[in-house]
Coordinates of C-alpha atoms in Angstrom, one line a residue:
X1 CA -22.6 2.2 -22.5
X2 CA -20.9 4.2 -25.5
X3 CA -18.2 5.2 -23.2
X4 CA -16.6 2.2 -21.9
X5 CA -13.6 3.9 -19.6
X6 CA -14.9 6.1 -16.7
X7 CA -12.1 8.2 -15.4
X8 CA -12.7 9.6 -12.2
X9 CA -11.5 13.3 -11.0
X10 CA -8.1 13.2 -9.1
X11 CA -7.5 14.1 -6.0
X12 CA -4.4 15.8 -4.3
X13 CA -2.9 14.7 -1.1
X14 CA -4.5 16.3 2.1
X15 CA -6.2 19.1 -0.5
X16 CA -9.0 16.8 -1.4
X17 CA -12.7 17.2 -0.6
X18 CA -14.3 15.1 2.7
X19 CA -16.6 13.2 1.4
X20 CA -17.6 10.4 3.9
X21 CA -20.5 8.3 3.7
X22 CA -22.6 7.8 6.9
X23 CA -24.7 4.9 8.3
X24 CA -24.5 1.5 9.3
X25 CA -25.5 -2.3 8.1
X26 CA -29.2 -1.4 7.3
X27 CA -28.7 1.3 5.0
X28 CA -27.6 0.3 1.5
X29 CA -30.0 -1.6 -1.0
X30 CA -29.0 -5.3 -0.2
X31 CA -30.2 -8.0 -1.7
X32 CA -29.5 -10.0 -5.0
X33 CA -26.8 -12.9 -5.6
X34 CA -23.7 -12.4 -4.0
X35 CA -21.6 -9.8 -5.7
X36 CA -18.2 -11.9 -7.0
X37 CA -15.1 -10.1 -7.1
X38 CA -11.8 -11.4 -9.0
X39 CA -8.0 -10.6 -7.6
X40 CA -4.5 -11.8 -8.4
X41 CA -3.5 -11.0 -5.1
X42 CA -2.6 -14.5 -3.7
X43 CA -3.4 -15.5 0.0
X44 CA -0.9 -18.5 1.6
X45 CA 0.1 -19.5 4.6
X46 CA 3.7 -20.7 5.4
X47 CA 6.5 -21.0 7.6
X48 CA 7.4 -17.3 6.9
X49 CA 4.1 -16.3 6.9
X50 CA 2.1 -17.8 9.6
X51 CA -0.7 -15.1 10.0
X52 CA -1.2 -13.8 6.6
X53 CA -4.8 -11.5 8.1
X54 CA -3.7 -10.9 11.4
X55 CA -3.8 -7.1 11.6
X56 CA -0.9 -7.3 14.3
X57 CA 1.0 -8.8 11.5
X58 CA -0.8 -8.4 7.6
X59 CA 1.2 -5.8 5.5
X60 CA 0.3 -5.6 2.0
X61 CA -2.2 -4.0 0.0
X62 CA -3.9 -7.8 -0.9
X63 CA -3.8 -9.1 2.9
X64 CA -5.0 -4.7 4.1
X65 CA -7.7 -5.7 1.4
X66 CA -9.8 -8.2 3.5
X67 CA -9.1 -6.5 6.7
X68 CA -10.6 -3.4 5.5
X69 CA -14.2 -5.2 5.2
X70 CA -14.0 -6.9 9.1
X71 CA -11.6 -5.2 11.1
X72 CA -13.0 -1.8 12.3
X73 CA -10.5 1.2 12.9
X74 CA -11.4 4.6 15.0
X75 CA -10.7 6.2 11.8
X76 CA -11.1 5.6 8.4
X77 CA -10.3 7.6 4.9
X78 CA -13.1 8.9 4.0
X79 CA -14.7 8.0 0.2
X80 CA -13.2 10.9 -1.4
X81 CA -10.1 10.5 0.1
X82 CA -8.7 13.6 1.8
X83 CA -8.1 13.6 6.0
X84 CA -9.3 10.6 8.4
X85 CA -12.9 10.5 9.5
X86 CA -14.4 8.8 12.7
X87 CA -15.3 5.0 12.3
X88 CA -15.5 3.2 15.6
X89 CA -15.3 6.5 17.0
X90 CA -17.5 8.7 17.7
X91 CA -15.3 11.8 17.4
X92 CA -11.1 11.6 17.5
X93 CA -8.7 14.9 18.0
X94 CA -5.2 16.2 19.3
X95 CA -5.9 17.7 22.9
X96 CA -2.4 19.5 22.9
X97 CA -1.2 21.9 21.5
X98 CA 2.1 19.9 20.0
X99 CA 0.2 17.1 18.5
X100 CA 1.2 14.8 21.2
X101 CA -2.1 13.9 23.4
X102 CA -4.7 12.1 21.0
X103 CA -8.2 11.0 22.6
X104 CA -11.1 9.1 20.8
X105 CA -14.4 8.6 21.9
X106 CA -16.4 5.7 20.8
X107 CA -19.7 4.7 19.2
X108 CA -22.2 4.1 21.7
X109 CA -23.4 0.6 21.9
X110 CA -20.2 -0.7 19.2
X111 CA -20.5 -4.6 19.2
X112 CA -17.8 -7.3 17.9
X113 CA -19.7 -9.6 15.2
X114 CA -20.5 -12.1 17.7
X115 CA -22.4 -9.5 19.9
X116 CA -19.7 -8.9 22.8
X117 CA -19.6 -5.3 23.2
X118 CA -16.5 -3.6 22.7
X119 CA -14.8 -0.8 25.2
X120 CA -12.0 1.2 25.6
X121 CA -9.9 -1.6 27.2
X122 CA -10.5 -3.8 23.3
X123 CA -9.0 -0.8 21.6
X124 CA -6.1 -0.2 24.4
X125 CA -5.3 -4.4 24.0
X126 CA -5.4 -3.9 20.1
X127 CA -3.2 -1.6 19.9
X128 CA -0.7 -2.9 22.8
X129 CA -0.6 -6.2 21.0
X130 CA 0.4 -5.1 17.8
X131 CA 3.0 -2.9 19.6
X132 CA 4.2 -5.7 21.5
X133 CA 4.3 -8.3 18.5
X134 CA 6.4 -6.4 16.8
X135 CA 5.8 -9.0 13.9
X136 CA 8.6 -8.9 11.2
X137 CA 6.7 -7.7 8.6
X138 CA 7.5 -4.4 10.0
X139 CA 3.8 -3.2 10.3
X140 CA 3.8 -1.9 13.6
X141 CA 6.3 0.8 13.0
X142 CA 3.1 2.4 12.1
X143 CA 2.7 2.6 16.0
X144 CA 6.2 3.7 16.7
X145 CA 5.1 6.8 18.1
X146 CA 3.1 5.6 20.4
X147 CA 4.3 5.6 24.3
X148 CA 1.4 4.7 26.4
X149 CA -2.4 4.0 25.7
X150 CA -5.1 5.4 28.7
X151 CA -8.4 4.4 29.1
X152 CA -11.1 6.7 31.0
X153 CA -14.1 4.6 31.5
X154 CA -15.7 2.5 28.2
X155 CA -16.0 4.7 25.7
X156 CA -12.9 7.1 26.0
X157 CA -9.1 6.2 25.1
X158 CA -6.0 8.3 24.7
X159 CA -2.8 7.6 23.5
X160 CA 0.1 9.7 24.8
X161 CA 3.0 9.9 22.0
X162 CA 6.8 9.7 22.3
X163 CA 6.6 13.0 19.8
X164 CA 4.5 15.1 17.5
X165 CA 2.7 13.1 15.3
X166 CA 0.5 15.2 13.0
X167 CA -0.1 11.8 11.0
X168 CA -1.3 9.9 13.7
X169 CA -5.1 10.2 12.9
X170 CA -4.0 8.5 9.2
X171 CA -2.3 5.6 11.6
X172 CA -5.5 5.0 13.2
X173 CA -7.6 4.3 9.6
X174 CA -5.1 1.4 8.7
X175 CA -5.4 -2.2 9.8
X176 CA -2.8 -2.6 12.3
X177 CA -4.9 -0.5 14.1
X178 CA -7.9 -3.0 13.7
X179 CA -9.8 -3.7 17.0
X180 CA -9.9 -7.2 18.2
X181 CA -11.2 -9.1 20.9
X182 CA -8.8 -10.7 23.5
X183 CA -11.3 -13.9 23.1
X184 CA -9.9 -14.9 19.7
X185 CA -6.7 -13.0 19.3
X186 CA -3.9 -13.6 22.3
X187 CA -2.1 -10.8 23.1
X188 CA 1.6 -12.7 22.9
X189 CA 1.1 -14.6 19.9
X190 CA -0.2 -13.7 16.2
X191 CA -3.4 -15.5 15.2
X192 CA -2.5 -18.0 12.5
X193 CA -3.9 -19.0 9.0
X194 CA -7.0 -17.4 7.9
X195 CA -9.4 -17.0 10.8
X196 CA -10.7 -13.3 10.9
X197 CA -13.1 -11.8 13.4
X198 CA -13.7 -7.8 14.5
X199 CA -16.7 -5.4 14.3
X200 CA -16.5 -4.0 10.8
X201 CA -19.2 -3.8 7.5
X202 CA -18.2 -7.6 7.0
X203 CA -17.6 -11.2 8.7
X204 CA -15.5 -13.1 6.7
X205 CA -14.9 -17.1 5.9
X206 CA -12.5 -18.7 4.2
X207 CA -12.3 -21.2 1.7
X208 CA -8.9 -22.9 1.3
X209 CA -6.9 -25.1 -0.8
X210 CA -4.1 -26.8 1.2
X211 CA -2.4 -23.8 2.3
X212 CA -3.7 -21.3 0.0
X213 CA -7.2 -19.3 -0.1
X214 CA -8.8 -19.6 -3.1
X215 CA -11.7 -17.7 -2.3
X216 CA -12.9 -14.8 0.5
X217 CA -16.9 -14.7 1.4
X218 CA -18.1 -11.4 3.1
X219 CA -21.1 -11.3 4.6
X220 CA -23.1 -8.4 6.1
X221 CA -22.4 -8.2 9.7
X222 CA -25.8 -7.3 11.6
X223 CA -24.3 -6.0 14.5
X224 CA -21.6 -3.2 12.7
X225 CA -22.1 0.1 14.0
X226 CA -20.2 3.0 11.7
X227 CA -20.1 5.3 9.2
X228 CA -20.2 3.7 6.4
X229 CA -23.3 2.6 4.5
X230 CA -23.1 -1.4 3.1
X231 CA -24.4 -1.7 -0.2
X232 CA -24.6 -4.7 -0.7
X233 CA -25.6 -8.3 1.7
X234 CA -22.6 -10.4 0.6
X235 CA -19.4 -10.1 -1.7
X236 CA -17.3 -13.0 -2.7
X237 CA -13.5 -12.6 -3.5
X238 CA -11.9 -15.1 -5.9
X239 CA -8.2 -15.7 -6.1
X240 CA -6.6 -16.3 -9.5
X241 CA -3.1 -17.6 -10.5
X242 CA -3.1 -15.1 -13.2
X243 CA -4.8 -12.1 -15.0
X244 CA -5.6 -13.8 -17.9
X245 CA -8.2 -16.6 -16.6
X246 CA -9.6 -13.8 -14.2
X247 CA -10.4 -11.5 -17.7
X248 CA -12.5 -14.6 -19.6
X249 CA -14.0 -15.1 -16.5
X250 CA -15.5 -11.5 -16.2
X251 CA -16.1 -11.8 -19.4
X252 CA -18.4 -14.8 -19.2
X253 CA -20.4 -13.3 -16.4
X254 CA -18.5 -15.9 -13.9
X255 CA -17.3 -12.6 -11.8
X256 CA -18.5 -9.2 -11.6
X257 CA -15.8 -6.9 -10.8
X258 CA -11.9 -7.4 -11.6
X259 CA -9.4 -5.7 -9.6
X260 CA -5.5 -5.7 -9.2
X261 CA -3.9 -6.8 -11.1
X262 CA -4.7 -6.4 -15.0
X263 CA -2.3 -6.5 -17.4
X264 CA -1.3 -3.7 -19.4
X265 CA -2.8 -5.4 -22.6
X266 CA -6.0 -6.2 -20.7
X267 CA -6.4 -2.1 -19.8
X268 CA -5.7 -1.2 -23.5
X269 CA -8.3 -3.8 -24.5
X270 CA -11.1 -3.0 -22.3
X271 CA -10.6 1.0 -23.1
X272 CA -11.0 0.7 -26.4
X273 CA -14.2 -1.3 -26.3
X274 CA -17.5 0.3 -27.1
X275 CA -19.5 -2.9 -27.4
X276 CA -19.0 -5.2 -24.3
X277 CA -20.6 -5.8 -21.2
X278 CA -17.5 -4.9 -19.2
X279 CA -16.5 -1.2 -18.2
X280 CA -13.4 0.1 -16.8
X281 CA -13.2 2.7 -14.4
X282 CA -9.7 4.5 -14.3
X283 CA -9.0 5.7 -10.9
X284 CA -6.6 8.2 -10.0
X285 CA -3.5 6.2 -7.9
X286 CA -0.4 6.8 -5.6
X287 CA 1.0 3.3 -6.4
X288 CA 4.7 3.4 -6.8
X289 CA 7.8 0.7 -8.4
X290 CA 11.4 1.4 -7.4
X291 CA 14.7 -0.4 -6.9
X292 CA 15.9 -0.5 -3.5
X293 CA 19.7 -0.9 -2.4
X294 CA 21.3 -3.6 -0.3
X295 CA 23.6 -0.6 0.9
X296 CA 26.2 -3.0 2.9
X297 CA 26.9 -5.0 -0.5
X298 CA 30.0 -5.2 -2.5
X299 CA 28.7 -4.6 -5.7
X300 CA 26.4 -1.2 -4.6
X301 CA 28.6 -0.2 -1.6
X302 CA 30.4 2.8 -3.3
X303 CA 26.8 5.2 -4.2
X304 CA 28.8 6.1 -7.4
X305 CA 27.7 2.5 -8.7
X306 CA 24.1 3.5 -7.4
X307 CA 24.4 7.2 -8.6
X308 CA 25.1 5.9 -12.1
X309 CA 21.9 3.9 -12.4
X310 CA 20.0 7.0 -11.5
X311 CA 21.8 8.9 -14.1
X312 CA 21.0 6.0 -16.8
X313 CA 17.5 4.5 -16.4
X314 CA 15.0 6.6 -18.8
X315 CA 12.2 6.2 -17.1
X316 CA 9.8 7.7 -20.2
X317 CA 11.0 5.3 -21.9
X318 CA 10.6 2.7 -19.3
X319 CA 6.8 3.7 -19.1
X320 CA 6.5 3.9 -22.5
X321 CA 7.7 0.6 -24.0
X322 CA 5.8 -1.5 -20.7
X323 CA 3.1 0.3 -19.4
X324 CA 1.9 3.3 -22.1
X325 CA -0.2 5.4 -20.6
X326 CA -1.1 3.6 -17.8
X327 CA 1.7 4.9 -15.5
X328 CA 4.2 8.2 -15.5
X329 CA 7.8 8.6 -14.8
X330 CA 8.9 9.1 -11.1
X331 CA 11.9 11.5 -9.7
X332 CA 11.3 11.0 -5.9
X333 CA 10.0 8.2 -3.9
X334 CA 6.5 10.5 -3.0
X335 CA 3.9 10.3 -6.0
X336 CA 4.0 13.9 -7.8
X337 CA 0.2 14.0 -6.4
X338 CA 1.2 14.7 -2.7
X339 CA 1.5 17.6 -1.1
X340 CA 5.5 17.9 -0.2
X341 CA 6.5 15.9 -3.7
X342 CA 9.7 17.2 -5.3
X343 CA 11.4 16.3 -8.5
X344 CA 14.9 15.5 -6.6
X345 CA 15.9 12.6 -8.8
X346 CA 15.7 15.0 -12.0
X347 CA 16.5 18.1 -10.0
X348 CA 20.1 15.9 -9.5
X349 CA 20.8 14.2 -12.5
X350 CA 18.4 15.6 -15.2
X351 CA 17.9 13.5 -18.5
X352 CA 19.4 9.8 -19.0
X353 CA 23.4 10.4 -20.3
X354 CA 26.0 7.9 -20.6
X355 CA 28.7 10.8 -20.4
X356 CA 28.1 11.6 -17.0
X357 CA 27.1 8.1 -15.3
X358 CA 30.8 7.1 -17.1
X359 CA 32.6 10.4 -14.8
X360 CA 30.7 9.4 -11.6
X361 CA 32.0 5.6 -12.3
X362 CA 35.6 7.0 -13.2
X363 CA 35.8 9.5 -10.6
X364 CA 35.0 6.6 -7.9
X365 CA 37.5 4.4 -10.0
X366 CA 34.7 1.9 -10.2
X367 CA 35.7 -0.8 -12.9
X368 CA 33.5 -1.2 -15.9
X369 CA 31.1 -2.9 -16.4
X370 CA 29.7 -3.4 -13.0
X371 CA 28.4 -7.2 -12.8
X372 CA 24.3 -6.8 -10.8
X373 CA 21.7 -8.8 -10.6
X374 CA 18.2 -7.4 -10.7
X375 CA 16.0 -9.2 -8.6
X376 CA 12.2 -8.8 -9.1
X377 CA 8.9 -11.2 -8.2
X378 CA 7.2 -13.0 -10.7
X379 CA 3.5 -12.7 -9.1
X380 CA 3.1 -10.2 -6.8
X381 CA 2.8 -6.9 -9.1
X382 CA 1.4 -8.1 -12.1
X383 CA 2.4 -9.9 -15.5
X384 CA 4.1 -6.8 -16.7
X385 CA 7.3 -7.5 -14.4
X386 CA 9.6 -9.2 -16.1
X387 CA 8.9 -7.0 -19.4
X388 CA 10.0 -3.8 -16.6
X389 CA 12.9 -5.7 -15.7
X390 CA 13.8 -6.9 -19.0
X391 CA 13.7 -2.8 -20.3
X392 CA 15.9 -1.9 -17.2
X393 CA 19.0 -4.1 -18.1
X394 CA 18.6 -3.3 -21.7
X395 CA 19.2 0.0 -20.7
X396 CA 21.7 -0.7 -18.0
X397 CA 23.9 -2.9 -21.0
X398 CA 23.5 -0.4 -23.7
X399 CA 25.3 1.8 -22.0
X400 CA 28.7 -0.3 -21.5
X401 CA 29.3 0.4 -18.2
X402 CA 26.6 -2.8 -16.8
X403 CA 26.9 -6.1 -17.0
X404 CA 23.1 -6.9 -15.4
X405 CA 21.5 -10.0 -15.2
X406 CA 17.6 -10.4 -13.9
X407 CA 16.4 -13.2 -12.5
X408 CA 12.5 -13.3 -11.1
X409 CA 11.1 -15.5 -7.9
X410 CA 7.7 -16.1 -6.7
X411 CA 6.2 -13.4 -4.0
X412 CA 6.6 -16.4 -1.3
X413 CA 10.6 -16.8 -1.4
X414 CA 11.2 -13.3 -2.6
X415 CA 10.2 -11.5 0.4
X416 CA 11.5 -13.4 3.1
X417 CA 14.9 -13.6 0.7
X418 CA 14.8 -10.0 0.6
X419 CA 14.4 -9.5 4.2
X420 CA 17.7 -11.5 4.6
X421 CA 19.3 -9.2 2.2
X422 CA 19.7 -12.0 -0.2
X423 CA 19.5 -9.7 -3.0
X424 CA 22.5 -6.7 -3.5
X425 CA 19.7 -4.8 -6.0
X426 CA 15.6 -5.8 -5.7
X427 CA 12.4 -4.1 -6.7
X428 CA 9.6 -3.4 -5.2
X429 CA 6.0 -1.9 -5.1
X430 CA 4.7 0.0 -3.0
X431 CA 0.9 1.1 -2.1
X432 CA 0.8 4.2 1.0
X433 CA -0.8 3.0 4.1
X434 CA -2.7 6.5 3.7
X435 CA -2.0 9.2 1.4
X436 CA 0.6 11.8 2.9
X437 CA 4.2 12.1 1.9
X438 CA 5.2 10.3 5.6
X439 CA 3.7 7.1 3.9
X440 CA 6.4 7.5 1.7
X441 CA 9.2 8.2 3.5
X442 CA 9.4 6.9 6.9
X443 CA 8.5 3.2 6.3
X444 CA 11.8 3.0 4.3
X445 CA 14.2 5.4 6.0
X446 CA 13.2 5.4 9.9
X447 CA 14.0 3.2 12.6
X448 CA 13.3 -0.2 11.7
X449 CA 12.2 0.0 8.4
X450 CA 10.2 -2.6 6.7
X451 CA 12.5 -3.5 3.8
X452 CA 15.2 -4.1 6.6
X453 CA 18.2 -1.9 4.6
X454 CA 20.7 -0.8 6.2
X455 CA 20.9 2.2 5.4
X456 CA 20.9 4.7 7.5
X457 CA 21.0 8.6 7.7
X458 CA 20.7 9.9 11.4
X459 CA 19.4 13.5 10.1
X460 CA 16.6 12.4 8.1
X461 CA 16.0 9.8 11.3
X462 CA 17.0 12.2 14.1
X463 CA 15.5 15.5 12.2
X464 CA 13.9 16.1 9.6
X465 CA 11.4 12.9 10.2
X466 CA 10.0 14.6 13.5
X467 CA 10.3 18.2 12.0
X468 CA 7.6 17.1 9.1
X469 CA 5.4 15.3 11.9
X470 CA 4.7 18.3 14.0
X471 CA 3.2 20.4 11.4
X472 CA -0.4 19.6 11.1
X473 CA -0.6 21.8 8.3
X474 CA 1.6 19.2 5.5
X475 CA 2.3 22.6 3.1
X476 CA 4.2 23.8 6.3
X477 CA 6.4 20.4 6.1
X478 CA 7.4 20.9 2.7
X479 CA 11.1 22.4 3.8
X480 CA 11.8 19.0 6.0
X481 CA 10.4 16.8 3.0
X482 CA 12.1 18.3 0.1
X483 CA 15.3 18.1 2.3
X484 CA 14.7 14.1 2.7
X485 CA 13.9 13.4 -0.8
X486 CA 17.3 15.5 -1.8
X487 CA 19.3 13.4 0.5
X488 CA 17.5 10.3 -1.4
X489 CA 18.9 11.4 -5.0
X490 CA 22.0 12.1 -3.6
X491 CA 22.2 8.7 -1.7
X492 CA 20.2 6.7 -3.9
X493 CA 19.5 4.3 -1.3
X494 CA 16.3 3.9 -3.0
X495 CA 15.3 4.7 -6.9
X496 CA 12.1 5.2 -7.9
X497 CA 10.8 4.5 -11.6
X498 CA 7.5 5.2 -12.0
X499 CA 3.8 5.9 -10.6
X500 CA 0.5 4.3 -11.9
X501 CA -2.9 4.7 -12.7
X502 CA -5.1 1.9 -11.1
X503 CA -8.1 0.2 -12.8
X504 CA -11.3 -1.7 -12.2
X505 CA -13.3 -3.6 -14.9
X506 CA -17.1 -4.2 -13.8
X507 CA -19.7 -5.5 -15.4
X508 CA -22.7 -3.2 -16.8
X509 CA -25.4 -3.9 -13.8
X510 CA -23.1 -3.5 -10.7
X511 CA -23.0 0.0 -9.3
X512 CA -20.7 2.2 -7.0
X513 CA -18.0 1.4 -8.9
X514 CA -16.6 5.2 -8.6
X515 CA -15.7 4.5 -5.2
X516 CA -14.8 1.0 -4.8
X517 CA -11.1 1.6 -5.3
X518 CA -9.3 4.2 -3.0
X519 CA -6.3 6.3 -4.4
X520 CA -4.6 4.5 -1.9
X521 CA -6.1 0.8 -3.2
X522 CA -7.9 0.2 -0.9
X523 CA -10.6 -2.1 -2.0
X524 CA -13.9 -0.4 0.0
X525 CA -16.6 -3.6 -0.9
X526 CA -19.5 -2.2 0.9
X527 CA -19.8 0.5 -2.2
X528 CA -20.9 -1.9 -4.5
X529 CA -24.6 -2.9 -5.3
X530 CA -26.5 -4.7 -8.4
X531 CA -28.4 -2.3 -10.6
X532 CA -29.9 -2.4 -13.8
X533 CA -27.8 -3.2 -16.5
X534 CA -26.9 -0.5 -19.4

């Protein structure tokens, strides 16, 4: 190839194209060695992670990575993104008119892996466990809205909501929705370590390392009845410490295709190249980075402390010194791609100034310089962390009114630290469980939210939450949404910095690259195939 970066056409929110594939495990090509695939995503099991791929308890875009491949959904995002497309069903809809009766018919003749054939009732106990779990991860407030789950017969199931949930098909496509069978998960307790079974393209075994998996094998699963054609017969995922080993190795030919996450340098790199064996495929993304508020402590009680930060922090050039042009600034916790997005952050406080982050600091009488700590994780969101961080309290000290210290901590202790709330001021990452502007809002500022902050506004909650969900139609929601992310600024309970591009470097003879990678991230292994090599 002359051309070694392939960038793919963006797509916008619920706007985009269907474009669903349709078949089951015999169509595809098949055949060949397996197909390796390298990750930095890291897979271990622990105390405060027991059941790192249970779907009743997985929550991150690594662990939502392998379900994908085995656990089968009633709905799935379809390869073009855009809205939710049967799976396991056989056809899904709203019955009501106010979006609150939602009924799926399934697949006739759907099988588990092992050959037990799956019903109504698997779907109703899938979804009731998860419910009832309520694992602290905080994944099933994806299934807040549902009230009751009815089964008429095998093949039929409805769920009756608590309210109008025009989102609720998305719900369905994400892996806390995953069927399971009663046989190997129990409904009252979560299914440690890495055992995975279900009905979707793949079966899956493990290989471990004490209490770490080094490496995922996927294997085409005979009895998977879908839509989705499987490309491939097996795919092997490989687990590396860091980005830097997993780059040699694709460029020895030890791995085919490389995936979250690369460095910066590695991107730069590989788009420049005209002459190796390794493309990169830019993909449009709605991956997000922000700083999120411990709201309850001393140093970022008073939001003037928290308003300031927003009114300092250049995010251009944040992006420019760490990431190039690899990411873009952010003004509002929902990605400037989905429909409902508003510029409130910039709207509120414009372009960086010292002037006015000193009045908000005076006119609180907040002495100067505010002592933080900026807490980040050393290995869950790729090398180019700490050089984020490092930018953020330069910026935060230039100004003379911070005093900020960093200090970063392995993915392992930092989550469970920060669900203590262990850390006054923490960043995070964030990949939508599907793309719509709920995705961005509600998992951090509804009931129970999965960063566990206390803070709390009963309008957003109470109002303007269940206003946005009843309108099927998400340009209709746009009022309730830009109302929430105003509130945001003007809180700052949360602070977004910037949005990225995602990338994935392949080598020259594997195909279907284009759609391996979601704009979600979502890794969709049964695209892939082994062609002829350019």
């Amino acid at each position: 190839m002359n051309r070694k970066t392939l960038v793919l056409p963006a797509v916008v929110g619920l706007l985009a194209p269907v474009l669903a594939a349709c078949g089951g495990s015999d169509g595809g090509s098949g055949g060949g060695d397996a197909i390796v695939v390298g990750t930095t995503d890291r897979f271990t099991v622990s105390k405060d992670v027991p059941a790192p791929l249970d779907p009743a308890y997985a929550y991150d875009v690594g662990s939502w990575n392998v379900l994908r491949q085995t656990q089968q959904t009633l709905m799935i995002q379809p390869r073009g993104d855009g809205e939710p497309v049967p799976e396991a069903a056989e056809e899904c809809g709203f019955t009501d008119t106010g979006n609150e009766r939602y009924s799926c018919t399934l697949r006739d003749g759907l099988k588990f892996a092992g050959g037990d054939p799956i019903t109504a009732a698997d779907v109703k106990f899938s979804i009731e466990r998860a419910i009832s779990l309520k694992a602290d991860s905080g994944v099933s407030s994806l299934l807040s809205t549902v009230d009751t789950v009815e089964t008429q017969g095998d093949r039929e199931v409805i769920f009756h909501l608590k309210t109008a949930d025009a989102t609720f098909p998305y719900k369905l496509s994400t892996p806390v929705a995953g069927i399971v069978d009663s046989d190997d998960y129990e409904k009252g307790k979560l299914r440690d370590g890495f055992e995975i079974s279900g009905s979707g393209p793949y079966t899956f075994e493990a290989e471990t390392k004490g209490d770490e998996l080094t490496k995922g094998v996927f294997t085409k699963n005979p009895n998977y009845k879908g839509s989705l054609t499987v490309n491939n017969d097996k795919v092997e995922m490989v687990s590396y410490a860091d980005a830097e080993t997993m780059g040699a190795d694709i460029e020895k030919g030890d791995i085919d295709v490389m995936t979250r996450a690369m460095t910066p340098e590695q991107i730069d790199k590989l788009s420049k190249s005209t002459d190796s064996d390794v493309d990169l495929v830019e993909v449009s993304g709605l991956e997000i980075r922000y700083l999120a508020f411990n709201t309850d402590a001393a140093s970022v009680k008073n939001k003037a402390v928290r308003q300031a930060m927003a009114q300092l922090i250049d995010r251009s050039e944040l992006v420019s010194k760490v990431y190039g042009s690899q990411a873009e600034p952010l003004y509002s916790m929902v990605p400037a791609t989905i429909t409902g997005h508003s510029n409130s952050f910039f709207n509120t406080y414009g372009d960086p100034s010292v002037d006015k982050a000193k009045d908000l600091l005076a006119q609180a009488n907040i002495t100067t310089p505010v002592k933080l700590t900026l807490n980040y994780t050393t290995d869950h969101y790729g090398a180019a962390a700490k050089p984020e961080f490092e930018q953020l309290q330069k910026q935060l000290n230039d100004s003379g009114l911070f005093d900020v210290d960093i200090k970063g901590t392995p993915w392992e202790e930092y989550r469970p630290a920060q669900q203590e709330h262990a850390y006054d001021v923490f960043g995070m990452g964030w990949f939508p469980d599907f793309p719509d502007a709920d995705s961005f809002i509600a998992p951090f500022l509804d009931k129970g939210n999965t960063l566990f902050l206390p803070y709390s506004n009963s309008r957003i909650i109470n109002t303007l939450i269940p206003e946005s969900r009843r309108e099927a139609d998400r340009l209709s929601a746009a009022d309730s949404l830009t109302e929430i992310q105003n509130i945001v600024a003007e809180d700052v309970p949360l602070l977004p910095l910037w949005q990225g591009k995602q990338y994935v470097a392949t080598r020259d003879d594997i195909t279907g690259t284009a759609y391996v990678l979601n704009s979600a991230s979502s890794l969709q292994l049964w695209e892939l195939g082994r062609g002829v090599s350019n």
